[in-house]
Short mmCIF file of C-alpha atoms in Angstrom, two decimals:
data_model
loop_
_atom_site.label_atom_id
_atom_site.label_comp_id
_atom_site.label_asym_id
_atom_site.label_seq_id
_atom_site.Cartn_x
_atom_site.Cartn_y
_atom_site.Cartn_z
CA ALA N 207 154.51 74.97 105.77
CA GLY N 208 155.43 75.95 102.33
CA LEU N 209 153.61 72.99 100.76
CA THR N 210 150.49 73.92 102.90
CA SER N 211 150.65 77.57 101.83
CA THR N 212 150.89 76.70 98.14
CA ALA N 213 147.83 74.33 98.35
CA THR N 214 145.73 76.96 100.12
CA ALA N 215 146.49 79.61 97.58
CA GLY N 216 145.60 77.31 94.74
CA SER N 217 142.28 76.49 96.36
CA LEU N 218 141.42 80.09 96.82
CA GLU N 219 142.21 80.96 93.32
CA GLU N 220 139.93 78.24 92.08
CA ALA N 221 137.11 79.35 94.40
CA ILE N 222 137.04 82.88 93.09
CA LYS N 223 137.59 82.12 89.49
CA GLY N 224 134.60 83.19 87.41
CA VAL N 225 132.74 84.91 90.37
CA ASN N 226 130.45 87.70 89.16
CA ILE N 227 130.29 90.57 91.73
CA SER N 228 127.75 93.23 91.24
CA GLY N 229 125.88 95.83 93.26
CA PHE N 230 125.48 99.56 93.97
CA VAL N 231 126.09 102.40 96.50
CA GLU N 232 123.55 105.25 96.50
CA TYR N 233 123.64 108.33 98.72
CA ARG N 234 120.68 110.75 99.04
CA LEU N 235 120.64 114.05 100.95
CA GLU N 236 116.90 114.86 101.46
CA LYS N 237 115.23 117.93 102.80
CA SER N 238 111.38 118.14 103.28
CA LEU N 239 109.44 121.35 103.89
CA ASN N 240 105.73 121.60 104.95
CA VAL N 241 104.22 124.99 104.39
CA ALA N 242 101.39 126.17 106.57
CA SER N 243 99.74 129.59 106.62
CA THR N 244 101.48 130.56 109.89
CA ASP N 245 104.57 128.18 110.06
CA ARG N 246 107.20 126.50 107.96
CA ALA N 247 108.29 123.03 109.31
CA SER N 248 111.34 121.48 107.72
CA GLU N 249 113.37 118.27 108.16
CA ALA N 250 116.65 117.24 106.68
CA LYS N 251 117.88 113.64 106.48
CA SER N 252 120.21 111.26 104.59
CA ASP N 253 119.69 107.95 102.94
CA LEU N 254 122.54 105.53 102.22
CA ASP N 255 121.68 102.41 100.16
CA ILE N 256 124.18 99.59 99.60
CA ARG N 257 123.75 96.21 97.85
CA LEU N 258 126.33 93.55 97.18
CA GLN N 259 125.81 90.37 95.25
CA ALA N 260 128.22 87.45 94.31
CA VAL N 261 127.24 84.74 91.79
CA VAL N 262 129.68 81.82 92.18
CA PRO N 263 129.84 79.00 89.60
CA VAL N 264 129.80 75.64 91.30
CA ASN N 265 130.01 73.52 88.20
CA ASP N 266 128.78 73.75 84.55
CA MET N 267 125.23 73.54 85.68
CA ILE N 268 125.02 74.86 89.20
CA SER N 269 125.76 78.39 90.54
CA ALA N 270 125.40 79.80 94.13
CA THR N 271 124.13 83.32 94.60
CA ILE N 272 124.42 85.34 97.81
CA ARG N 273 123.25 88.99 98.22
CA PHE N 274 123.71 91.41 101.00
CA ASP N 275 121.36 94.36 101.35
CA GLU N 276 120.48 96.90 104.08
CA SER N 277 118.24 95.96 107.01
CA PHE N 278 115.91 98.85 106.16
CA ASP N 279 115.29 100.61 102.98
CA GLU N 280 114.90 103.98 104.95
CA ASP N 281 117.63 105.10 107.33
CA THR N 282 115.20 106.94 109.53
CA ASP N 283 112.02 105.91 111.30
CA ASN N 284 108.72 107.71 111.23
CA SER N 285 109.99 110.29 113.77
CA GLY N 286 113.02 111.14 111.71
CA ALA N 287 115.47 109.40 114.07
CA LEU N 288 118.26 107.28 112.66
CA ARG N 289 117.58 103.54 112.96
CA SER N 290 120.21 101.80 114.97
CA ALA N 291 120.53 99.02 112.40
CA SER N 292 119.86 101.15 109.32
CA ARG N 293 123.20 100.59 107.79
CA THR N 294 123.75 97.02 108.74
CA LEU N 295 123.95 94.63 105.83
CA ASP N 296 121.82 91.45 106.08
CA VAL N 297 121.88 88.32 103.76
CA ASP N 298 118.88 89.21 101.50
CA ARG N 299 119.30 86.24 99.07
CA ALA N 300 121.11 83.01 99.24
CA TYR N 301 120.23 80.25 96.79
CA PHE N 302 121.42 77.69 94.30
CA THR N 303 120.52 77.69 90.59
CA TYR N 304 120.47 74.77 88.27
CA MET N 305 120.36 75.39 84.61
CA ASN N 306 120.31 72.82 81.75
CA ASP N 307 118.82 72.93 78.20
CA GLY N 308 116.25 75.75 78.88
CA LEU N 309 115.40 74.46 82.37
CA SER N 310 116.19 76.53 85.40
CA ALA N 311 115.54 75.71 89.11
CA THR N 312 116.33 77.66 92.24
CA PHE N 313 116.42 76.63 95.87
CA GLY N 314 117.04 78.60 98.96
CA LEU N 315 116.40 82.18 100.22
CA ILE N 316 114.79 83.79 97.09
CA GLY N 317 112.62 86.61 96.12
CA THR N 318 108.86 86.59 96.55
CA PRO N 319 106.69 87.42 93.36
CA LEU N 320 104.13 90.18 93.69
CA THR N 321 105.99 91.94 96.42
CA ASP N 322 108.42 94.89 96.72
CA GLY N 323 111.48 92.59 96.56
CA SER N 324 110.52 90.66 99.70
CA GLN N 325 112.42 87.48 100.50
CA SER N 326 111.19 83.86 101.06
CA ASP N 327 112.50 80.39 101.62
CA GLY N 328 111.41 78.19 98.81
CA MET N 329 111.97 76.72 95.32
CA THR N 330 111.15 77.62 91.71
CA VAL N 331 111.27 75.88 88.40
CA SER N 332 111.30 77.58 84.92
CA LYS N 333 111.27 76.19 81.51
CA SER N 334 111.32 78.02 78.14
CA PHE N 335 109.47 76.73 74.97
CA GLY N 336 110.48 78.99 72.07
CA ASP N 337 109.03 82.44 72.91
CA VAL N 338 107.05 81.23 75.87
CA SER N 339 108.48 80.92 79.50
CA LEU N 340 106.68 79.15 82.24
CA THR N 341 107.52 79.39 85.95
CA ALA N 342 106.12 77.65 88.96
CA GLY N 343 107.13 77.96 92.72
CA TYR N 344 106.45 77.12 96.30
CA LEU N 345 107.49 79.34 99.16
CA TYR N 346 107.16 77.95 102.68
CA THR N 347 108.32 81.04 104.67
CA SER N 348 108.05 84.69 103.77
CA ALA N 349 109.12 88.01 105.13
CA SER N 350 105.84 89.42 103.89
CA VAL N 351 103.47 86.92 105.45
CA ALA N 352 105.19 85.07 108.25
CA GLY N 353 103.86 81.56 108.79
CA ASP N 354 102.01 81.42 105.49
CA ASP N 355 102.71 79.33 102.26
CA ILE N 356 102.77 80.83 98.82
CA TYR N 357 102.20 78.89 95.67
CA PHE N 358 102.54 80.70 92.40
CA ALA N 359 102.74 80.14 88.50
CA SER N 360 103.59 82.60 85.74
CA ILE N 361 103.81 82.72 81.96
CA ALA N 362 105.59 85.31 79.80
CA GLY N 363 105.91 85.32 76.03
CA LYS N 364 105.39 87.11 72.67
CA ALA N 365 103.00 86.72 69.89
CA GLY N 366 103.95 88.79 66.90
CA VAL N 367 104.33 92.46 68.03
CA VAL N 368 102.51 91.74 71.38
CA SER N 369 104.21 90.75 74.60
CA TYR N 370 102.22 89.17 77.47
CA ASP N 371 102.69 88.03 80.94
CA ALA N 372 100.67 86.71 83.93
CA THR N 373 101.36 85.73 87.39
CA PHE N 374 98.88 83.85 89.76
CA ALA N 375 99.73 83.27 93.36
CA ALA N 376 97.71 81.62 96.18
CA LEU N 377 98.33 82.38 99.81
CA ASP N 378 97.57 79.63 102.37
CA ASP N 379 97.75 80.11 106.10
CA ALA N 380 100.08 77.39 107.33
CA ASP N 381 99.05 77.72 110.98
CA ALA N 382 95.40 77.30 110.12
CA LEU N 383 96.12 74.33 108.00
CA ASP N 384 98.06 72.71 110.83
CA GLY N 385 95.03 72.98 113.02
CA ASN N 386 96.36 75.92 115.26
CA ALA N 387 93.25 77.20 116.96
CA ASN N 388 94.79 80.56 117.74
CA ALA N 389 96.02 81.19 114.10
CA GLU N 390 94.60 84.10 112.11
CA THR N 391 93.34 83.11 108.76
CA HIS N 392 95.17 84.88 105.94
CA GLU N 393 94.16 83.21 102.59
CA ALA N 394 93.89 85.09 99.32
CA ASN N 395 94.51 84.71 95.52
CA PHE N 396 96.57 87.22 93.60
CA LEU N 397 96.67 87.95 89.84
CA ASP N 398 98.95 90.26 87.91
CA ALA N 399 98.63 90.16 84.12
CA GLY N 400 99.40 92.50 81.09
CA ILE N 401 100.01 92.99 77.43
CA SER N 402 102.14 95.42 75.60
CA GLY N 403 103.07 96.28 72.11
CA LYS N 404 104.53 98.83 69.76
CA MET N 405 103.23 100.52 66.70
CA ASP N 406 105.64 102.63 64.76
CA VAL N 407 106.97 104.99 67.48
CA VAL N 408 104.13 104.47 69.93
CA SER N 409 104.32 101.82 72.66
CA LEU N 410 101.08 100.74 74.36
CA LYS N 411 100.49 98.83 77.57
CA ALA N 412 97.51 97.50 79.53
CA ARG N 413 97.65 95.72 82.89
CA TYR N 414 95.26 94.41 85.58
CA SER N 415 95.83 93.12 89.10
CA SER N 416 93.64 91.74 91.84
CA LYS N 417 93.44 90.28 95.31
CA THR N 418 90.48 88.03 95.81
CA GLY N 419 89.13 85.33 98.04
CA VAL N 420 90.20 87.06 101.12
CA THR N 421 89.05 85.32 104.22
CA SER N 422 89.97 88.03 106.73
CA GLY N 423 91.03 91.71 106.71
CA ASN N 424 90.41 93.81 103.63
CA MET N 425 87.84 93.30 101.02
CA ASP N 426 88.75 92.09 97.45
CA GLN N 427 91.14 94.59 95.85
CA LYS N 428 91.43 95.43 92.19
CA GLN N 429 93.63 97.84 90.07
CA TRP N 430 94.19 98.38 86.29
CA LEU N 431 96.38 100.67 84.23
CA VAL N 432 96.70 101.77 80.63
CA SER N 433 99.68 103.72 79.26
CA ALA N 434 101.11 105.02 76.07
CA SER N 435 104.63 106.26 75.39
CA ALA N 436 106.64 107.51 72.38
CA THR N 437 110.18 108.65 71.70
CA LEU N 438 110.48 111.62 69.32
CA GLY N 439 114.13 112.31 68.65
CA ALA N 440 115.69 113.30 72.06
CA VAL N 441 112.40 113.71 73.76
CA ASN N 442 110.46 110.78 75.57
CA LEU N 443 106.76 111.23 76.29
CA SER N 444 104.32 108.94 78.16
CA ALA N 445 100.79 109.15 79.69
CA THR N 446 99.34 106.70 82.22
CA TYR N 447 95.91 106.17 83.68
CA ALA N 448 95.35 103.86 86.58
CA ALA N 449 92.24 103.20 88.83
CA ASN N 450 91.42 101.14 91.99
CA GLY N 451 88.36 98.99 92.48
CA LYS N 452 85.53 100.29 94.65
CA ASP N 453 87.13 98.69 97.78
CA GLY N 454 90.75 99.58 96.95
CA GLY N 455 93.82 98.75 94.92
CA ALA N 456 96.20 96.99 97.34
CA THR N 457 96.72 93.92 95.17
CA LEU N 458 100.25 92.91 96.20
CA ILE N 459 101.05 90.16 98.64
CA ASP N 460 103.01 92.64 100.91
CA GLY N 461 100.50 95.48 100.34
CA SER N 462 103.22 97.76 99.01
CA ASP N 463 103.20 100.28 96.16
CA ALA N 464 105.44 98.27 93.82
CA GLY N 465 102.73 96.77 91.63
CA SER N 466 102.82 96.90 87.91
CA THR N 467 99.35 98.70 87.95
CA GLU N 468 100.44 101.28 90.39
CA ILE N 469 100.97 105.01 90.09
CA THR N 470 103.26 106.15 92.85
CA MET N 471 105.19 109.36 93.24
CA GLY N 472 105.87 111.61 96.20
CA ALA N 473 102.92 111.44 98.59
CA LEU N 474 100.78 109.58 95.97
CA GLU N 475 100.41 105.82 96.43
CA LEU N 476 97.32 104.95 94.56
CA HIS N 477 96.71 101.61 96.00
CA GLY N 478 96.12 103.01 99.52
CA GLU N 479 93.72 105.56 98.36
CA GLY N 480 90.39 103.57 98.22
CA ASP N 481 88.06 104.08 95.33
CA ALA N 482 90.28 106.42 93.41
CA GLN N 483 91.95 107.01 90.00
CA ALA N 484 95.03 108.89 88.86
CA ILE N 485 96.85 110.15 85.81
CA LEU N 486 100.58 110.52 85.33
CA VAL N 487 102.10 112.44 82.47
CA ASP N 488 105.98 112.07 82.10
CA ALA N 489 108.39 113.96 79.73
CA SER N 490 112.18 113.71 79.59
CA VAL N 491 114.78 115.20 77.21
CA ALA N 492 118.51 114.73 76.65
CA VAL N 493 120.52 117.83 77.77
CA GLY N 494 124.01 117.62 76.02
CA ALA N 495 125.88 114.36 75.74
CA LYS N 496 125.44 113.27 79.49
CA GLY N 497 122.54 115.08 80.98
CA THR N 498 118.77 114.19 81.17
CA ALA N 499 115.90 116.49 82.32
CA ARG N 500 112.66 115.00 83.36
CA LEU N 501 109.34 116.47 84.38
CA ARG N 502 106.37 114.45 85.74
CA TYR N 503 102.88 115.46 86.80
CA ALA N 504 100.32 113.14 88.70
CA SER N 505 96.82 113.90 89.75
CA MET N 506 94.76 111.66 91.90
CA SER N 507 90.93 111.85 92.34
CA ASP N 508 89.37 110.24 95.45
CA ASP N 509 85.76 109.11 95.06
CA ASP N 510 85.57 107.96 98.72
CA THR N 511 86.84 110.85 100.75
CA ALA N 512 85.96 114.50 100.26
CA ASN N 513 88.72 117.09 100.03
CA ASN N 514 91.38 114.34 99.53
CA ASP N 515 92.36 114.93 95.91
CA LEU N 516 96.17 115.05 95.32
CA ASP N 517 98.43 116.69 92.78
CA VAL N 518 102.21 115.87 92.60
CA ILE N 519 104.80 117.43 90.53
CA ARG N 520 108.34 116.14 90.22
CA ALA N 521 111.37 117.56 88.37
CA ASN N 522 114.65 115.75 87.97
CA TYR N 523 118.04 116.36 86.44
CA TYR N 524 120.46 113.38 85.91
CA TYR N 525 124.14 113.65 84.96
CA GLN N 526 125.62 110.37 83.66
CA MET N 527 129.32 111.06 84.32
CA SER N 528 130.26 107.54 83.23
CA SER N 529 128.44 104.28 82.51
CA ASN N 530 128.43 103.24 86.28
CA PHE N 531 128.13 106.62 87.98
CA LYS N 532 125.55 109.30 88.02
CA GLY N 533 124.55 112.35 90.08
CA TYR N 534 121.10 113.88 90.29
CA LEU N 535 118.85 116.53 91.59
CA GLU N 536 115.14 116.06 92.33
CA TYR N 537 112.29 118.35 93.45
CA THR N 538 108.82 117.12 94.38
CA SER N 539 105.76 119.11 95.21
CA ASN N 540 102.81 117.45 97.04
CA ASP N 541 99.48 119.47 97.10
CA ARG N 542 96.68 117.55 98.79
CA GLU N 543 93.33 119.17 98.99
CA GLY N 544 92.40 120.57 102.42
CA THR N 545 95.96 120.06 103.76
CA ASN N 546 99.32 121.96 103.79
CA LYS N 547 101.55 121.80 100.89
CA ALA N 548 104.74 119.79 101.14
CA SER N 549 107.97 119.93 99.08
CA ASP N 550 110.92 117.58 98.98
CA TYR N 551 114.54 118.51 97.68
CA VAL N 552 117.05 115.75 97.04
CA ILE N 553 120.71 115.66 95.87
CA GLY N 554 121.89 112.18 95.15
CA ALA N 555 124.69 110.12 93.59
CA LYS N 556 124.67 106.40 92.57
CA TYR N 557 127.67 104.09 91.73
CA SER N 558 126.88 100.72 90.12
CA PHE N 559 129.42 97.88 89.66
#
């Protein structure tokens, strides 16, 4: 028994040697208040977010990654009731990575490009050539578009002071390709591209995204964004303008608000507002050695729908107690034309490891 015990202990020690564990725990106490002329309706809820990731070296060239994440990003459903599985951790990523001489390949349950962190089964290959990186991939199942295949290619690099990147993805309906007469046809092409650069203290950025070649559902979607930012001592300033195409700006594969050309804050999700445009002004300043105060203002103008313009104000205060722990306060005011005003109050804390 003693020999068996010693051998087992040695194997476990070898298995965990060099493992990189990371993740975070974040808790938010949230209260929403809708103000009408004759009533005040409020709702309080909490949101607990947990993520745990382990990267295990298999040998000198191969590693295995497994990540656990919550089943739902929101602990409550649309009615405000707690989801029964809201705090259940699921396997969100599980894949092998091969790296050798600038070449990287992944295979398994990986992330889907042009989504809000959605998962897919598939494979990717990446190669760096000096300042240029090329990536291509094939995804054969996806949480975003069940039953459909996704092919994508991307490039990222730098030329002088200008950085650039572009991703193209094609969505094919696997059921339709297999001759399934009852299958819906979901085929589309997606493009996300941008350039950025810095001149003295000013950083400039321009981006464009599109969803075209749609065979069913929405019309072609387009969205573009330009922004400028600068740091002046302890003060950070930025201004952003974004606009949708005439048929809308839902340019991501999963239709979410996580696009690089999106302005989203509070009740404002520009991609879902049809023929609309928005501005965002952002200012933050250091408060003492560990604090940061931030104020943002966004305004959306809707060219499709009357009395649907929206103004959002958000104020934050962050206190970075240590490099891996911060507490924060957040206030958001949503004022949509023709409807009641709404406010959100948040107290939160986040620990990263």
